[in-house]
Amino acid sequence: MSSHTTPAGPAAGPRAARRRLVRELLLVAGFFTVYKAGRLLSTDRTEEAFRNAARIWGAERFLHLPGEGAIQRLLLHGDALVTTANTYYAGVHFPATALFLIWLYVRRPAHYLWTRRVLAGLTGAALALHLAFPLAPPRLLDAARLIDTAQVYGPTVYKAAPAEDTLANQFAAMPSLHFGWALMLALGMIAATSSRWRFLWLLHPLLTLLVIVGTANHYWLDAVVAAVLLWAALLLIPKPRTSDPGHDPDHHPDRGADPEAGPEPRQDIPVRGLPRPRSADAAVGAGQ
């Protein structure tokens, strides 16, 4: 009685790839939902948020940091410039990060897994700080004397009154995830590519920094704290080992770009001087 094993067939690879993609989408969406829900827990701590804002403003003046107003005055030289800055703040943050993760998932699976873990660690730490230290942004602080450029020139993602905003927590200024995610995007692209121009990606976090400060959505220290948290996440989460950033050794097209998959098993390599193993049919024929 003979027995045989039926091969999985060519559809097994695409099915496995789809399952992995759905798993990643659910994971990212679930984490984002938890983050958004957690941020809303501190929306009613108005007095504490403004007390902390006064402390941050005083600390920046004590440290002789440049005033946020200097950057805002540059933006206010023209309506088109300030509107572009508001649009950049409202429309680039999430799409740029999503495209970055999609590209890594498809082209650099090992770097995608590393980046996803770093962003998760950074975002989780940011959520904890948002809950522990509610902070009103400088556009709401009278002592800052700054214009809420999004409300005046548009577009805006926030309601004019924080108490009326049921979709966003306007008291979650520190740390700035706009800056933290932008910095990780730049560092991730530098690590995952080999072009000599790859360091130009640092222009993205630099531009993001000028935008978040100039539009009065964040203090300088919000970006500083975000950079420190990202640095800690990078220290705790090891970078993928790849000899050439332009070629990811963990990327195997026939495996559906699985970022979690381990290395493929090694094939038997014949050793010079030893007889090659006979096939199963030859062995059966020799025994007859």
Short mmCIF file of C-alpha atoms in Angstrom, two decimals:
data_model
loop_
_atom_site.label_atom_id
_atom_site.label_comp_id
_atom_site.label_asym_id
_atom_site.label_seq_id
_atom_site.Cartn_x
_atom_site.Cartn_y
_atom_site.Cartn_z
CA MET A 1 0.00 0.00 0.00
CA SER A 2 1.59 3.23 -1.11
CA SER A 3 1.23 6.63 0.55
CA HIS A 4 2.12 10.11 -0.58
CA THR A 5 1.91 13.67 0.64
CA THR A 6 -0.10 16.16 -1.40
CA PRO A 7 1.83 19.42 -1.94
CA ALA A 8 0.26 22.61 -0.67
CA GLY A 9 0.21 24.08 -4.15
CA PRO A 10 1.12 27.55 -5.40
CA ALA A 11 -1.87 29.17 -3.67
CA ALA A 12 -0.45 28.46 -0.22
CA GLY A 13 2.14 31.26 -0.55
CA PRO A 14 -0.34 34.01 -1.51
CA ARG A 15 -2.80 32.85 1.16
CA ALA A 16 -0.11 32.99 3.82
CA ALA A 17 0.97 36.43 2.62
CA ARG A 18 -2.62 37.70 2.83
CA ARG A 19 -2.98 36.32 6.35
CA ARG A 20 0.22 38.06 7.42
CA LEU A 21 -0.93 41.33 5.85
CA VAL A 22 -4.32 41.16 7.58
CA ARG A 23 -2.58 40.37 10.87
CA GLU A 24 -0.32 43.43 10.53
CA LEU A 25 -3.22 45.71 9.60
CA LEU A 26 -5.25 44.53 12.58
CA LEU A 27 -2.26 44.92 14.89
CA VAL A 28 -1.50 48.46 13.77
CA ALA A 29 -5.18 49.49 13.75
CA GLY A 30 -5.73 48.00 17.20
CA PHE A 31 -2.72 49.76 18.68
CA PHE A 32 -3.77 53.07 17.12
CA THR A 33 -7.30 52.68 18.48
CA VAL A 34 -6.00 52.04 21.99
CA TYR A 35 -3.72 55.07 21.71
CA LYS A 36 -6.49 57.39 20.54
CA ALA A 37 -8.87 56.13 23.24
CA GLY A 38 -6.20 56.51 25.91
CA ARG A 39 -5.44 60.10 24.94
CA LEU A 40 -9.04 61.11 25.51
CA LEU A 41 -8.79 60.15 29.19
CA SER A 42 -7.07 63.44 30.05
CA THR A 43 -9.28 65.85 28.11
CA ASP A 44 -11.08 67.10 31.23
CA ARG A 45 -7.91 68.05 33.14
CA THR A 46 -7.96 71.65 31.92
CA GLU A 47 -6.54 73.43 34.96
CA GLU A 48 -3.67 70.97 35.31
CA ALA A 49 -2.91 71.25 31.59
CA PHE A 50 -2.59 75.05 31.79
CA ARG A 51 -0.49 74.91 34.97
CA ASN A 52 1.90 72.55 33.22
CA ALA A 53 1.94 74.84 30.18
CA ALA A 54 3.04 77.76 32.35
CA ARG A 55 5.79 75.58 33.83
CA ILE A 56 7.06 74.52 30.40
CA TRP A 57 6.99 78.10 29.13
CA GLY A 58 8.94 79.26 32.17
CA ALA A 59 11.44 76.38 31.83
CA GLU A 60 12.14 77.28 28.21
CA ARG A 61 12.79 80.90 29.13
CA PHE A 62 15.04 79.76 31.99
CA LEU A 63 17.00 77.62 29.52
CA HIS A 64 17.20 80.56 27.10
CA LEU A 65 15.60 78.58 24.29
CA PRO A 66 14.55 80.67 21.29
CA GLY A 67 10.98 81.86 21.48
CA GLU A 68 8.43 79.92 19.46
CA GLY A 69 7.17 83.29 18.26
CA ALA A 70 10.33 83.80 16.18
CA ILE A 71 9.40 80.86 13.98
CA GLN A 72 5.76 81.92 13.78
CA ARG A 73 6.70 85.40 12.61
CA LEU A 74 8.60 83.85 9.71
CA LEU A 75 5.49 81.90 8.69
CA LEU A 76 3.27 84.97 8.95
CA HIS A 77 5.19 86.78 6.21
CA GLY A 78 2.66 85.44 3.73
CA ASP A 79 -0.74 83.79 3.78
CA ALA A 80 0.42 81.05 1.39
CA LEU A 81 3.36 80.15 3.63
CA VAL A 82 1.35 79.85 6.83
CA THR A 83 -1.43 77.95 5.05
CA THR A 84 1.15 75.52 3.67
CA ALA A 85 2.52 75.00 7.17
CA ASN A 86 -0.98 74.29 8.52
CA THR A 87 -1.61 71.86 5.67
CA TYR A 88 1.68 70.11 6.34
CA TYR A 89 0.76 69.73 10.02
CA ALA A 90 -2.74 68.43 9.26
CA GLY A 91 -2.10 66.29 6.19
CA VAL A 92 1.43 64.86 6.17
CA HIS A 93 1.84 63.23 9.59
CA PHE A 94 -0.28 60.08 9.21
CA PRO A 95 -0.04 59.51 5.41
CA ALA A 96 3.75 59.83 5.39
CA THR A 97 4.11 57.36 8.27
CA ALA A 98 1.68 54.92 6.65
CA LEU A 99 3.49 55.02 3.28
CA PHE A 100 6.80 54.56 5.09
CA LEU A 101 5.55 51.43 6.87
CA ILE A 102 3.98 50.01 3.69
CA TRP A 103 7.22 50.47 1.76
CA LEU A 104 9.22 48.78 4.51
CA TYR A 105 6.73 45.90 4.72
CA VAL A 106 7.02 45.23 0.99
CA ARG A 107 10.70 45.95 0.38
CA ARG A 108 12.50 45.62 3.75
CA PRO A 109 10.58 43.18 6.00
CA ALA A 110 13.29 42.99 8.67
CA HIS A 111 13.45 46.77 8.89
CA TYR A 112 9.66 46.93 8.97
CA LEU A 113 9.50 44.69 12.04
CA TRP A 114 12.18 46.76 13.77
CA THR A 115 10.46 50.04 12.88
CA ARG A 116 7.05 48.82 13.95
CA ARG A 117 8.42 47.83 17.35
CA VAL A 118 10.25 51.15 17.81
CA LEU A 119 7.17 53.18 16.85
CA ALA A 120 5.02 51.10 19.17
CA GLY A 121 7.44 51.66 22.05
CA LEU A 122 7.66 55.39 21.35
CA THR A 123 3.89 55.77 21.04
CA GLY A 124 3.20 53.75 24.19
CA ALA A 125 5.64 55.88 26.18
CA ALA A 126 4.06 59.03 24.72
CA LEU A 127 0.60 57.87 25.78
CA ALA A 128 1.81 57.28 29.34
CA LEU A 129 3.29 60.80 29.43
CA HIS A 130 0.13 62.33 27.96
CA LEU A 131 -1.86 60.79 30.80
CA ALA A 132 0.64 61.69 33.51
CA PHE A 133 1.43 65.22 32.28
CA PRO A 134 -1.47 66.90 30.42
CA LEU A 135 -0.15 69.97 28.65
CA ALA A 136 -1.94 72.79 26.84
CA PRO A 137 -0.17 73.80 23.59
CA PRO A 138 1.33 77.29 23.24
CA ARG A 139 -1.51 78.42 20.93
CA LEU A 140 -3.83 78.19 23.98
CA LEU A 141 -1.44 79.82 26.48
CA ASP A 142 -2.04 83.55 26.95
CA ALA A 143 1.53 84.15 28.15
CA ALA A 144 2.93 82.87 24.85
CA ARG A 145 1.03 85.51 22.84
CA LEU A 146 0.95 83.28 19.77
CA ILE A 147 -1.67 82.98 17.04
CA ASP A 148 -3.60 79.78 16.48
CA THR A 149 -2.64 79.78 12.80
CA ALA A 150 -4.88 76.83 11.94
CA GLN A 151 -7.97 78.61 13.25
CA VAL A 152 -7.10 81.93 11.61
CA TYR A 153 -5.77 80.76 8.23
CA GLY A 154 -6.82 77.10 8.01
CA PRO A 155 -6.92 74.22 7.59
CA THR A 156 -7.40 73.00 11.14
CA VAL A 157 -7.82 69.58 12.76
CA TYR A 158 -8.95 70.91 16.14
CA LYS A 159 -12.05 72.62 17.47
CA ALA A 160 -11.58 76.21 18.66
CA ALA A 161 -12.53 75.19 22.23
CA PRO A 162 -10.76 72.10 23.64
CA ALA A 163 -13.84 71.16 25.67
CA GLU A 164 -15.87 70.82 22.46
CA ASP A 165 -13.33 68.59 20.75
CA THR A 166 -14.56 65.01 21.18
CA LEU A 167 -12.20 63.49 18.58
CA ALA A 168 -8.83 64.82 19.74
CA ASN A 169 -7.07 65.59 23.00
CA GLN A 170 -5.67 69.10 22.74
CA PHE A 171 -3.88 68.69 26.07
CA ALA A 172 -1.47 66.03 24.76
CA ALA A 173 1.26 68.36 23.57
CA MET A 174 4.20 66.57 25.23
CA PRO A 175 5.82 64.70 23.64
CA SER A 176 5.22 65.65 20.03
CA LEU A 177 4.54 62.48 18.07
CA HIS A 178 4.50 64.60 14.92
CA PHE A 179 8.22 65.12 15.48
CA GLY A 180 8.96 61.69 16.96
CA TRP A 181 7.37 59.77 14.08
CA ALA A 182 8.99 62.07 11.51
CA LEU A 183 12.40 61.50 13.07
CA MET A 184 11.89 57.73 13.07
CA LEU A 185 10.81 57.86 9.43
CA ALA A 186 14.07 59.59 8.53
CA LEU A 187 16.23 57.23 10.61
CA GLY A 188 14.38 54.19 9.25
CA MET A 189 14.90 55.24 5.63
CA ILE A 190 18.56 55.97 6.29
CA ALA A 191 19.00 52.51 7.85
CA ALA A 192 17.03 50.66 5.15
CA THR A 193 18.56 52.27 2.06
CA SER A 194 22.06 52.71 0.72
CA SER A 195 21.81 55.80 -1.48
CA ARG A 196 24.36 58.51 -0.78
CA TRP A 197 21.42 60.97 -0.72
CA ARG A 198 19.55 59.08 2.02
CA PHE A 199 20.53 61.58 4.72
CA LEU A 200 18.29 64.12 3.01
CA TRP A 201 15.43 62.30 4.75
CA LEU A 202 16.44 64.29 7.84
CA LEU A 203 14.83 67.29 6.18
CA HIS A 204 11.44 65.78 7.02
CA PRO A 205 11.82 65.94 10.82
CA LEU A 206 13.53 69.34 10.51
CA LEU A 207 10.62 70.74 8.50
CA THR A 208 8.16 69.06 10.87
CA LEU A 209 9.89 70.73 13.84
CA LEU A 210 9.59 74.18 12.27
CA VAL A 211 5.93 73.54 11.43
CA ILE A 212 4.80 72.29 14.83
CA VAL A 213 6.53 75.19 16.57
CA GLY A 214 5.59 77.88 14.05
CA THR A 215 1.91 76.91 14.09
CA ALA A 216 2.01 77.08 17.93
CA ASN A 217 0.92 73.47 18.33
CA HIS A 218 4.03 72.46 20.29
CA TYR A 219 6.84 73.84 22.43
CA TRP A 220 10.49 73.18 21.66
CA LEU A 221 10.64 70.89 24.69
CA ASP A 222 7.86 68.71 23.22
CA ALA A 223 10.22 67.79 20.39
CA VAL A 224 13.16 67.34 22.77
CA VAL A 225 11.21 64.87 24.91
CA ALA A 226 10.04 62.99 21.80
CA ALA A 227 13.66 62.66 20.63
CA VAL A 228 14.74 61.34 24.05
CA LEU A 229 11.94 58.74 24.10
CA LEU A 230 12.85 57.65 20.56
CA TRP A 231 16.50 57.35 21.55
CA ALA A 232 15.51 55.12 24.48
CA ALA A 233 13.36 52.93 22.20
CA LEU A 234 16.24 52.59 19.73
CA LEU A 235 18.54 51.50 22.55
CA LEU A 236 16.11 48.86 23.80
CA ILE A 237 15.05 47.43 20.42
CA PRO A 238 17.96 45.95 18.42
CA LYS A 239 18.39 47.00 14.82
CA PRO A 240 18.10 44.22 12.19
CA ARG A 241 21.40 42.74 11.11
CA THR A 242 21.83 43.38 7.41
CA SER A 243 25.17 43.64 5.66
CA ASP A 244 23.83 45.86 2.87
CA PRO A 245 20.94 48.26 3.52
CA GLY A 246 20.04 48.11 -0.15
CA HIS A 247 19.60 44.34 -0.03
CA ASP A 248 17.62 42.84 2.81
CA PRO A 249 18.79 39.24 3.34
CA ASP A 250 15.56 38.50 5.22
CA HIS A 251 13.48 39.33 2.15
CA HIS A 252 12.44 36.24 0.17
CA PRO A 253 9.81 36.96 -2.50
CA ASP A 254 8.57 33.36 -2.49
CA ARG A 255 7.79 33.63 1.23
CA GLY A 256 5.37 36.51 0.86
CA ALA A 257 7.61 39.04 2.64
CA ASP A 258 6.90 37.68 6.12
CA PRO A 259 8.59 39.98 8.65
CA GLU A 260 8.16 37.39 11.40
CA ALA A 261 9.45 34.38 9.47
CA GLY A 262 12.72 32.84 10.49
CA PRO A 263 15.55 31.80 8.13
CA GLU A 264 14.86 29.11 5.57
CA PRO A 265 16.37 25.67 6.27
CA ARG A 266 19.72 25.02 4.64
CA GLN A 267 19.85 22.67 1.69
CA ASP A 268 22.18 19.68 1.85
CA ILE A 269 25.47 20.54 0.18
CA PRO A 270 27.59 17.63 -1.10
CA VAL A 271 31.06 17.44 0.41
CA ARG A 272 33.97 16.72 -1.92
CA GLY A 273 35.41 13.24 -1.40
CA LEU A 274 32.19 11.67 -0.08
CA PRO A 275 29.74 9.66 -2.21
CA ARG A 276 26.57 11.46 -3.22
CA PRO A 277 23.40 9.95 -1.67
CA ARG A 278 21.36 7.81 -4.01
CA SER A 279 17.81 8.76 -4.82
CA ALA A 280 14.95 6.87 -3.19
CA ASP A 281 14.07 5.09 -6.48
CA ALA A 282 17.65 3.95 -7.01
CA ALA A 283 17.79 2.61 -3.45
CA VAL A 284 14.58 0.63 -3.92
CA GLY A 285 15.81 -0.78 -7.24
CA ALA A 286 19.07 -1.89 -5.73
CA GLY A 287 17.26 -3.89 -3.08
CA GLN A 288 15.17 -5.87 -5.61
#
